[in-house]
Coordinates of C-alpha atoms and ligand atoms in Angstrom, one line a residue:
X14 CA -20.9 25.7 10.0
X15 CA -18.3 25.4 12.8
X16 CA -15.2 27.8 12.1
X17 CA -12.2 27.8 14.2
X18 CA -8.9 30.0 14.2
X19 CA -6.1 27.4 13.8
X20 CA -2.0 28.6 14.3
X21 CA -1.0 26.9 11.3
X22 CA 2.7 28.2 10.1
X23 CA 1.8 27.5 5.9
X24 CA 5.5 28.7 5.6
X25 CA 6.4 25.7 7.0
X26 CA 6.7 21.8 5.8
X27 CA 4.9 20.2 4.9
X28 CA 2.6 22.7 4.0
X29 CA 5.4 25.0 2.7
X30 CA 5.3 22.9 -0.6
X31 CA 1.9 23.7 -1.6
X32 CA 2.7 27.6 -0.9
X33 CA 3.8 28.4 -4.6
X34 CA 0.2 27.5 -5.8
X35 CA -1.8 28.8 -2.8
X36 CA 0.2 31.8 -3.8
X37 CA -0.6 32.2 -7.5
X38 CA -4.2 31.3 -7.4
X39 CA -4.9 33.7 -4.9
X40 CA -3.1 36.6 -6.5
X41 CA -5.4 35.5 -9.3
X42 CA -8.6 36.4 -6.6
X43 CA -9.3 33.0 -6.5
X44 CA -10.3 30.9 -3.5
X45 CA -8.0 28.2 -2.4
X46 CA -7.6 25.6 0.9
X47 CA -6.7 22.4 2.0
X48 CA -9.0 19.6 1.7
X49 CA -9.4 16.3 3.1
X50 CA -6.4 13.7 4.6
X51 CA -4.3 16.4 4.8
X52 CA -6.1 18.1 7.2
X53 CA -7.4 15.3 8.5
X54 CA -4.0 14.1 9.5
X55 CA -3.0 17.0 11.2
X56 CA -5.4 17.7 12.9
X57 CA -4.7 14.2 14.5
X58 CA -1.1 14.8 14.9
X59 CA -0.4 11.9 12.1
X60 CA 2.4 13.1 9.4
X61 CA 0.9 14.5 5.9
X62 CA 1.8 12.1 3.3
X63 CA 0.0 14.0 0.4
X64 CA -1.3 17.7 0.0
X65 CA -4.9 18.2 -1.5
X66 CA -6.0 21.7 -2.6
X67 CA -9.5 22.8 -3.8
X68 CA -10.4 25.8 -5.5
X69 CA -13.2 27.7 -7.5
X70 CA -11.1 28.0 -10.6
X71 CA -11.2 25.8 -13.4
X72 CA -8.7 23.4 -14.6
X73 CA -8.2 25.5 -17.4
X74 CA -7.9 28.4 -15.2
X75 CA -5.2 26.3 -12.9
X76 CA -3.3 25.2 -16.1
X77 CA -2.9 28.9 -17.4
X78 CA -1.2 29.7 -14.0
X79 CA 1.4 27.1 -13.4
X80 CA 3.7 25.9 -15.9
X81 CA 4.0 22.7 -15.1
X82 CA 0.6 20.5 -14.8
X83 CA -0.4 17.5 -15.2
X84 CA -4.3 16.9 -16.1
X85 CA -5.2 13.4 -14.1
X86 CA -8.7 14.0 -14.6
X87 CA -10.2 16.9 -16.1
X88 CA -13.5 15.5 -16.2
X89 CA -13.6 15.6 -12.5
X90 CA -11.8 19.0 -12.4
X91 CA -8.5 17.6 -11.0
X92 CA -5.1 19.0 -12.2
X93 CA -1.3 18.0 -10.4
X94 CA 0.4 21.0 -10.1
X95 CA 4.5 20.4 -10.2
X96 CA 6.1 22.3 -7.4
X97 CA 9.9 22.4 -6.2
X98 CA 10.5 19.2 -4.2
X99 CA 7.3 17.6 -5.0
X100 CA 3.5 18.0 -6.8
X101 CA 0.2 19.2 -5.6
X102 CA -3.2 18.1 -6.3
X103 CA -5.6 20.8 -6.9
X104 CA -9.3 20.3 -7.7
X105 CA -11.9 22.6 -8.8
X106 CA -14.9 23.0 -6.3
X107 CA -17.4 20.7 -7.9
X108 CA -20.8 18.7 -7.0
X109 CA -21.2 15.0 -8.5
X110 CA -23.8 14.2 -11.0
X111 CA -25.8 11.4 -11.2
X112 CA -23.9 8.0 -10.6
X113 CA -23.9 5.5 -12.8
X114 CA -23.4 1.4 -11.8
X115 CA -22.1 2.6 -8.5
X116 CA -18.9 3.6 -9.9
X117 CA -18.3 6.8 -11.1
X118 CA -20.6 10.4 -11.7
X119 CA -21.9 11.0 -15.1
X120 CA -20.3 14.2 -14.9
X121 CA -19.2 17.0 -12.7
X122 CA -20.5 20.2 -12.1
X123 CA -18.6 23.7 -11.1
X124 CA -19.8 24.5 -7.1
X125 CA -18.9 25.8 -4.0
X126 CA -16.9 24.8 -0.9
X127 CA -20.1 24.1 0.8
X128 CA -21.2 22.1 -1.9
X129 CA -17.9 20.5 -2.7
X130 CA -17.5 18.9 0.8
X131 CA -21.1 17.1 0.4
X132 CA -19.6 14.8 -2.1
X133 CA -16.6 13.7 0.2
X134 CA -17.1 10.5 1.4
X135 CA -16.2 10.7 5.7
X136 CA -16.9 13.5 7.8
X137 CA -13.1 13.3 8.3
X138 CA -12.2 13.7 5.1
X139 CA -14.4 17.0 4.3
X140 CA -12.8 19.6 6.6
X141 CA -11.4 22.7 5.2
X142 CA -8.3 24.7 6.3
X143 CA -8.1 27.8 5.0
X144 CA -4.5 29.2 4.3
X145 CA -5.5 32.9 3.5
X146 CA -7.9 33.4 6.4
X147 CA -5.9 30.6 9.0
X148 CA -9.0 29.1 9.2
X149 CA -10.6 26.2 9.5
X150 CA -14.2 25.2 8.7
X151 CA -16.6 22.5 9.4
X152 CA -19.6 22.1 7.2
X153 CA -20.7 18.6 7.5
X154 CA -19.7 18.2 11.4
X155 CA -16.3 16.3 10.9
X156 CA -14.6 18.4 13.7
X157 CA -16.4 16.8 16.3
X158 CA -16.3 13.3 14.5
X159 CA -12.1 13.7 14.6
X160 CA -12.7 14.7 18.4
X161 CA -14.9 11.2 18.7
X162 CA -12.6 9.3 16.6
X163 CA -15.9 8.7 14.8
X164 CA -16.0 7.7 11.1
X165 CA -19.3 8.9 9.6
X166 CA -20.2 9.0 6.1
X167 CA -21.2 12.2 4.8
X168 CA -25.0 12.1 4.1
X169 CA -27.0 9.6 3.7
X170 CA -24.9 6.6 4.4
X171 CA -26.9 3.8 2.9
X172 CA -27.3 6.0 -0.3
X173 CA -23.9 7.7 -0.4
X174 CA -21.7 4.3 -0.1
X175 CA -24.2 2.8 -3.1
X176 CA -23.6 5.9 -5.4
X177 CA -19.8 4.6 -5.1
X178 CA -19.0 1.2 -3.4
X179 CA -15.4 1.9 -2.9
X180 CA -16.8 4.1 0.0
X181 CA -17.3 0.6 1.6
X182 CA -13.8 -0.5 1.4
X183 CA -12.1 2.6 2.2
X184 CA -13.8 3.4 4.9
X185 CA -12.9 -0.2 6.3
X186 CA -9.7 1.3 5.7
X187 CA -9.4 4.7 7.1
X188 CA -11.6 2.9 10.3
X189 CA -8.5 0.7 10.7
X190 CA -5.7 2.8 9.9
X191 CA -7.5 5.8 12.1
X192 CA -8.6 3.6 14.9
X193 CA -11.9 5.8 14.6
X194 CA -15.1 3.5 15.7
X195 CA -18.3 3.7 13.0
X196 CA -21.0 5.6 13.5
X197 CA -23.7 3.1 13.9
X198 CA -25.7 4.3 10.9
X199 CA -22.4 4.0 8.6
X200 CA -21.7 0.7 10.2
X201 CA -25.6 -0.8 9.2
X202 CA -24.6 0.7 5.4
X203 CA -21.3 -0.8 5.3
X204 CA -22.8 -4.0 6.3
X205 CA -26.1 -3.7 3.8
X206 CA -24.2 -2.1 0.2
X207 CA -23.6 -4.4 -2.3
X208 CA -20.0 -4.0 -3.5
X209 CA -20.6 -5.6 -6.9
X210 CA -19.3 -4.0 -9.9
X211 CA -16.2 -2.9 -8.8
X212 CA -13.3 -3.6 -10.9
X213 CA -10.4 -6.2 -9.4
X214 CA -8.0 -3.2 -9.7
X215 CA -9.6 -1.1 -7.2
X216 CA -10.5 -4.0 -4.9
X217 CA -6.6 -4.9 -4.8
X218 CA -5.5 -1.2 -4.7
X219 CA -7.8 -1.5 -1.4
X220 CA -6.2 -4.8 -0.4
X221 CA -3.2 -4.0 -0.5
X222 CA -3.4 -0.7 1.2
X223 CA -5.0 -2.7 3.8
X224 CA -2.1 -5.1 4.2
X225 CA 0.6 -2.2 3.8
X226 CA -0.7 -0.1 6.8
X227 CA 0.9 -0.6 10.1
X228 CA -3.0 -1.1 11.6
X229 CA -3.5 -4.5 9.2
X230 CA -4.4 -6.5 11.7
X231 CA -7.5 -4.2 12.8
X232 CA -8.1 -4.1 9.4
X233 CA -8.1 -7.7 8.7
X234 CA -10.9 -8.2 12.0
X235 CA -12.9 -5.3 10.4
X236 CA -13.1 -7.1 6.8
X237 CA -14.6 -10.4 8.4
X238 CA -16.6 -8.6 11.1
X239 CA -18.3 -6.7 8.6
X240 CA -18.8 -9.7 6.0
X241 CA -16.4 -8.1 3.3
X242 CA -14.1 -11.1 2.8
X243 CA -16.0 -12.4 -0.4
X244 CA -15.1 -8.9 -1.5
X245 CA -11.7 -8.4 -1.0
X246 CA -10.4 -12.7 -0.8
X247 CA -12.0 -15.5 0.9
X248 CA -7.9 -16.0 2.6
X249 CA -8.1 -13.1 4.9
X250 CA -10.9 -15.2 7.0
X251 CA -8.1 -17.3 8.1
X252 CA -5.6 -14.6 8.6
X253 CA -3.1 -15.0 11.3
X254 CA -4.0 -11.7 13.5
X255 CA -1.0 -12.2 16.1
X256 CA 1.6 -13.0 13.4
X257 CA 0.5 -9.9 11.5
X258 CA 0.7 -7.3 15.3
X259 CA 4.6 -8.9 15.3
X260 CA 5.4 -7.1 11.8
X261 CA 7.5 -4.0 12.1
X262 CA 5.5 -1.0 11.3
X263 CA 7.7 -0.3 8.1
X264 CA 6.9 -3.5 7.0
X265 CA 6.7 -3.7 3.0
X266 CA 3.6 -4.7 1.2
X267 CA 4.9 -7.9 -0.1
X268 CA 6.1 -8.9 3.2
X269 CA 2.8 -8.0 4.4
X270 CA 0.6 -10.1 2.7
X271 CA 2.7 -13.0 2.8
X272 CA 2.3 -13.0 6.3
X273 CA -1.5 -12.0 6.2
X274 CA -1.5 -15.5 4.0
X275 CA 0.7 -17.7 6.1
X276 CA -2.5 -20.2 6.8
X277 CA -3.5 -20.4 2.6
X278 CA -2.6 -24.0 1.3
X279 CA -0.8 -23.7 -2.2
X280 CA -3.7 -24.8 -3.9
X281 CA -5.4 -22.2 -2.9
X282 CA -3.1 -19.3 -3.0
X283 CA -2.5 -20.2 -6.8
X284 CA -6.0 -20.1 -7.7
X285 CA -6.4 -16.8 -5.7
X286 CA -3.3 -15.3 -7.7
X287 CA -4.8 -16.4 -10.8
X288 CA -8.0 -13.8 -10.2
X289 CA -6.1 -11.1 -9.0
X290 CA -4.2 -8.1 -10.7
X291 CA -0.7 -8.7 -9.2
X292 CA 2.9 -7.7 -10.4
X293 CA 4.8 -10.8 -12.3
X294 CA 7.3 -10.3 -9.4
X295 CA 4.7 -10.5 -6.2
X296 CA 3.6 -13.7 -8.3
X297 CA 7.2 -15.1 -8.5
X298 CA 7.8 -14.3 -4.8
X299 CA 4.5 -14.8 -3.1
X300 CA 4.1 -18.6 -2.9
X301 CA 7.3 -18.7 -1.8
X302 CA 7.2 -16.3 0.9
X303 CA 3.9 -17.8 2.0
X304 CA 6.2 -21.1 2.5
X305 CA 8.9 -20.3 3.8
X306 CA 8.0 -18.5 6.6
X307 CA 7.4 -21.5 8.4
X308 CA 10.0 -22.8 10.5
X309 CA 10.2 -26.5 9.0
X310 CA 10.7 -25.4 5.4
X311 CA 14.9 -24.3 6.7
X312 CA 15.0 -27.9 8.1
X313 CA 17.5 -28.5 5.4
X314 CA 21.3 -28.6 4.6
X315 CA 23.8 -26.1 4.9
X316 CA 24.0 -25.6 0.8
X317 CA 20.0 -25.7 1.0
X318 CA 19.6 -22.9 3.7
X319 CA 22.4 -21.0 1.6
X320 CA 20.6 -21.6 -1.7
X321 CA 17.2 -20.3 -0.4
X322 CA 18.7 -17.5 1.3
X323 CA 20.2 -16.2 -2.2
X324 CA 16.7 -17.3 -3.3
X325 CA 15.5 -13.7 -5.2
X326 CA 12.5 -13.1 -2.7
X327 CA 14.7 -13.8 -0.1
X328 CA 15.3 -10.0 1.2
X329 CA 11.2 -10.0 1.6
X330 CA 11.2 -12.4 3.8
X331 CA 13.4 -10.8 6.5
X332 CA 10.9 -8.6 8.3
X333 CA 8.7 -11.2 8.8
X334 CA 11.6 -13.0 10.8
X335 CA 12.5 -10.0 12.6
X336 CA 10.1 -10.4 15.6
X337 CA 9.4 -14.2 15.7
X338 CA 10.0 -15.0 19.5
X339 CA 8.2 -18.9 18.9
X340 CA 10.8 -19.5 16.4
X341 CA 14.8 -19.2 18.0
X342 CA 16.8 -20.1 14.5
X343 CA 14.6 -16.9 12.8
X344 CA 17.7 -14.7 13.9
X345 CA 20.2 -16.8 13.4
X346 CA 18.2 -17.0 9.5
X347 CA 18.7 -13.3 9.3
X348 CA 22.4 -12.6 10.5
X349 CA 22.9 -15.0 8.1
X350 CA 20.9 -13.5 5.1
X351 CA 22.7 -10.1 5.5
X352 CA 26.1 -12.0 5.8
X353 CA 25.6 -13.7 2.5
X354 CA 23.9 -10.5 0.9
X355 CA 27.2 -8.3 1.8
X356 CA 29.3 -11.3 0.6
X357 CA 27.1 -12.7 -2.3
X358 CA 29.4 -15.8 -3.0
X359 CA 30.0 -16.2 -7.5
X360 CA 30.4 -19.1 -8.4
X361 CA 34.1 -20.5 -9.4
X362 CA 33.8 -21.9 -12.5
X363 CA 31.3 -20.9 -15.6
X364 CA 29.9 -23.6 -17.8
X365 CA 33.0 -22.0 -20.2
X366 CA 35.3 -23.4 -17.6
X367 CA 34.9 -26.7 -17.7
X368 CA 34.6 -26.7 -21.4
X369 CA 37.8 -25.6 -20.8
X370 CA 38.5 -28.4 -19.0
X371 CA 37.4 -31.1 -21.6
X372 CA 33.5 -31.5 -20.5
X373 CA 31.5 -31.7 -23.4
X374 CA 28.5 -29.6 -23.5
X375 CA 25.2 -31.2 -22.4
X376 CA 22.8 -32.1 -19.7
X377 CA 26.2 -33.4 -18.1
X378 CA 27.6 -29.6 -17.9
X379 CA 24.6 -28.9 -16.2
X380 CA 24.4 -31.3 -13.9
X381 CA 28.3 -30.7 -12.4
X382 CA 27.7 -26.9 -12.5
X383 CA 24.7 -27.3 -10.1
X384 CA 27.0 -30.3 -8.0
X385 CA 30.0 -27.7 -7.8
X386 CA 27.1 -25.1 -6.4
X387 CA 26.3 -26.9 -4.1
X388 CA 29.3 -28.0 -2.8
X389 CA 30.4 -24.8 -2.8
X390 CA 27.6 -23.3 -0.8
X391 CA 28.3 -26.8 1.6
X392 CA 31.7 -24.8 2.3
X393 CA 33.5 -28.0 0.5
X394 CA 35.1 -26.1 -2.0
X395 CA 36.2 -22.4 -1.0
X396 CA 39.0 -21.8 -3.9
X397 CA 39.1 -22.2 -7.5
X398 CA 41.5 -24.8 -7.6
X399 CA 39.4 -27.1 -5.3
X400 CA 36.3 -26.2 -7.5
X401 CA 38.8 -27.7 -10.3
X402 CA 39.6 -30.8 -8.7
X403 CA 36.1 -31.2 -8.2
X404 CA 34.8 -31.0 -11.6
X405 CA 37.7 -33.3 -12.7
X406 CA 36.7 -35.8 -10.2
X407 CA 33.2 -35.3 -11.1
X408 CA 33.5 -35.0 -14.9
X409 CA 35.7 -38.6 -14.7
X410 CA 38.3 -36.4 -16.9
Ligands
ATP542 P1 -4.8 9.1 2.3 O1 -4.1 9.4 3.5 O2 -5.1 7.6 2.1 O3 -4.3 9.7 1.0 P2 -7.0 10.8 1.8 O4 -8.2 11.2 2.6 O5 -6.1 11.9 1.3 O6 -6.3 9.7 2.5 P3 -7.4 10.3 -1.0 O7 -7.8 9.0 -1.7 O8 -6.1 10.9 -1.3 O9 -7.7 10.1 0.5 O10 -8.6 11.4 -1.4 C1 -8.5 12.7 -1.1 C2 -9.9 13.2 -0.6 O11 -10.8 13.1 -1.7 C3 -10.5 12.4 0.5 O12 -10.1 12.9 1.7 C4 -12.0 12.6 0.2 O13 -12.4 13.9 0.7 C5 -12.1 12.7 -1.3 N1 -12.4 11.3 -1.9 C6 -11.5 10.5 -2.4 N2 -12.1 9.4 -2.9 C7 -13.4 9.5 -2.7 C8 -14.6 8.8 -3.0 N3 -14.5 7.6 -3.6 N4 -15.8 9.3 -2.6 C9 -15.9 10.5 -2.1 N5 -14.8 11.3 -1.7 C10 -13.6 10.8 -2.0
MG543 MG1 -4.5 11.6 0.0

């Protein structure tokens, strides 16, 4: 075991938030640190998005000590503890059991940190900080994997990734995201592990993690170098890599994987969206994103461009323009969008309106309601009383 002194102030954020629990279970004698991305991440100097404690008490244990908890998964010995400002995950030191269909353990068995970080997946991931002692320890060699920039499963990699494919796709993922390189023996079992079995939620979850990270691109080249398109989609084989190193590193998901599609022909992008477990909304908006970011689609009129602009998954589409150097009207597009979205134009007369008028109701109603739109959007009417005149004219009242 390596074991190093680290000047960590725990007073501080982000650690700060977990110090409420640190606190009460060791008061209670028992043993509590920091596990996996968490100090990981700082360790590379990358912020902490998430804390992760583990500890030899028991879930039960942990509940009796903290008023608020949540159980997530008692049968693996996790419990979210609710702190001010935020929530903590604290799991109970534990060694897997058997695995069954390469999914999930038959059960879970009490252990200790020595035992616990054998069932962590990356070398990266199994490091222990110690907040009592200021200490951090190394038991499966992940130190100097961090130092390498090394992904290495922990084990046996051929047989750790099978006992649980999603090893395979996330560490496609934290090799991207990390910029580690694999570890030749992890790379052979990424290549070799089936990743049948696994259910379409947790490939998407993977997917669109993937797209979501600032590193997509690298992430993308690792997918098809390593053979996992069939897992994850057959579309990321004809990913646009330069479009995607344009995106701003804030980029949202959606945005992201409309741009990570820009090459899939409708046809194929519906029957891809049939398979997968995606929102009603990134359904709505994702065929059209996948469109319109292509310059010829705003080869239209004035009350088109307008139209489409107002167009509900319009707001998605603007960090994919933000950065397009090959196409000159893509800021033009965007000062635009904002302009209409500060001054989201109503239009000036309802359907009750031009009853009002004398226009019976009917398809006809319709029909000048979506002409007076228009119109209006073509800057050809810009007060009410024009719109009135209009719908006269047009309603031959
Ligand atoms: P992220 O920054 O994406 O949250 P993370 O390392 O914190 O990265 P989590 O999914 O939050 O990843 O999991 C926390 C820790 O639990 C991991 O660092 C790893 O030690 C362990 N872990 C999570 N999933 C698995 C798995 N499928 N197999 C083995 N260990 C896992
Ligand atoms: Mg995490």
């Amino acid at each position: 075991m390596r074991c190093e002194a680290l000047q960590v102030d725990f007073s501080q954020p982000p650690w700060a938030l977990a110090a409420p629990v640190v606190a009460g279970l060791t008061a209670a004698g028992h043993v509590v640190v920091f596990v996996g991305g968490c100090v990981r991440d700082h360790l590379l100097g990358r912020p902490i998005t998430d804390l992760d404690l583990a500890t030899d008490a028991s879930p039960d244990q942990v509940e009796a000590l903290f008023e608020r908890c949540v159980t997530v998964g008692k049968q693996f010995g996790v419990t979210v503890v609710l702190v001010p400002g935020g929530e903590v995950e604290v799991a109970t030191f534990r060694s897997d059991e058997a695995y069954i269909d390469g999914r999930r353990p038959t059960g879970v068995v009490t252990a200790t940190e020595e035992v616990d970080v054998e069932r962590r997946d990356f070398t990266c991931n199994a490091l222990v900080l110690d907040p009592v002692r200021k200490q951090l320890r190394d038991h499966v060699g992940g130190l100097a994997d961090i130092e390498a920039k090394c992904l290495r499963v922990v084990g046996d990699p051929k047989a750790r990734l099978e006992e649980d494919r999603l090893r395979v796709l996330r560490g496609l993922r934290f090799a991207a995201h990390l910029g580690f390189t694999i570890e030749p023996a992890t790379e052979q079992a990424l290549r070799s592990v089936a990743t049948t079995g696994l259910s379409r939620e947790r490939i998407w979850e993977e997917w669109r993690k993937g797209v979501s990270d600032p590193c997509r691109s690298r992430w993308v080249c690792l997918v098809n170098e390593l053979g996992l398109g069939s897992v994850l989609s057959p579309l990321l084989a004809t990913a646009d890599l330069p479009s995607l190193d344009h995106l701003p590193a804030d980029c949202p998901s959606l945005s992201a994987l409309a741009a990570t599609l820009a090459a899939t022909e409708p046809e194929a992008l519906a029957a891809w969206l049939k398979t997968e477990p995606i929102s009603r909304e990134w359904r709505r908006d994702l065929p059209w994103l996948v469109c319109h970011q292509h310059p010829a689609t705003w080869d239209s009129s004035l009350a088109e461009r307008r139209a489409k602009l107002l167009a509900p998954a319009a707001a998605s589409l603007m960090p994919l323009l933000v950065n397009r150097e090959d196409w000159p009207q893509a800021a033009n597009l965007h000062a635009e969008f904002t302009h209409l979205s500060a001054h989201r134009p109503q239009p000036y007369l309802t359907g009750a309106d031009l009853i009002a008028l004398g226009v019976a109701p009917g398809p006809q109603l319709g029909e000048i309601l979506a002409a007076l739109w228009k119109a209006q959007l073509a800057g050809e009417i810009s007060d009410f009383s024009t719109a009135k005149e209009h719908a006269v004219a047009l309603a031959g009242l």
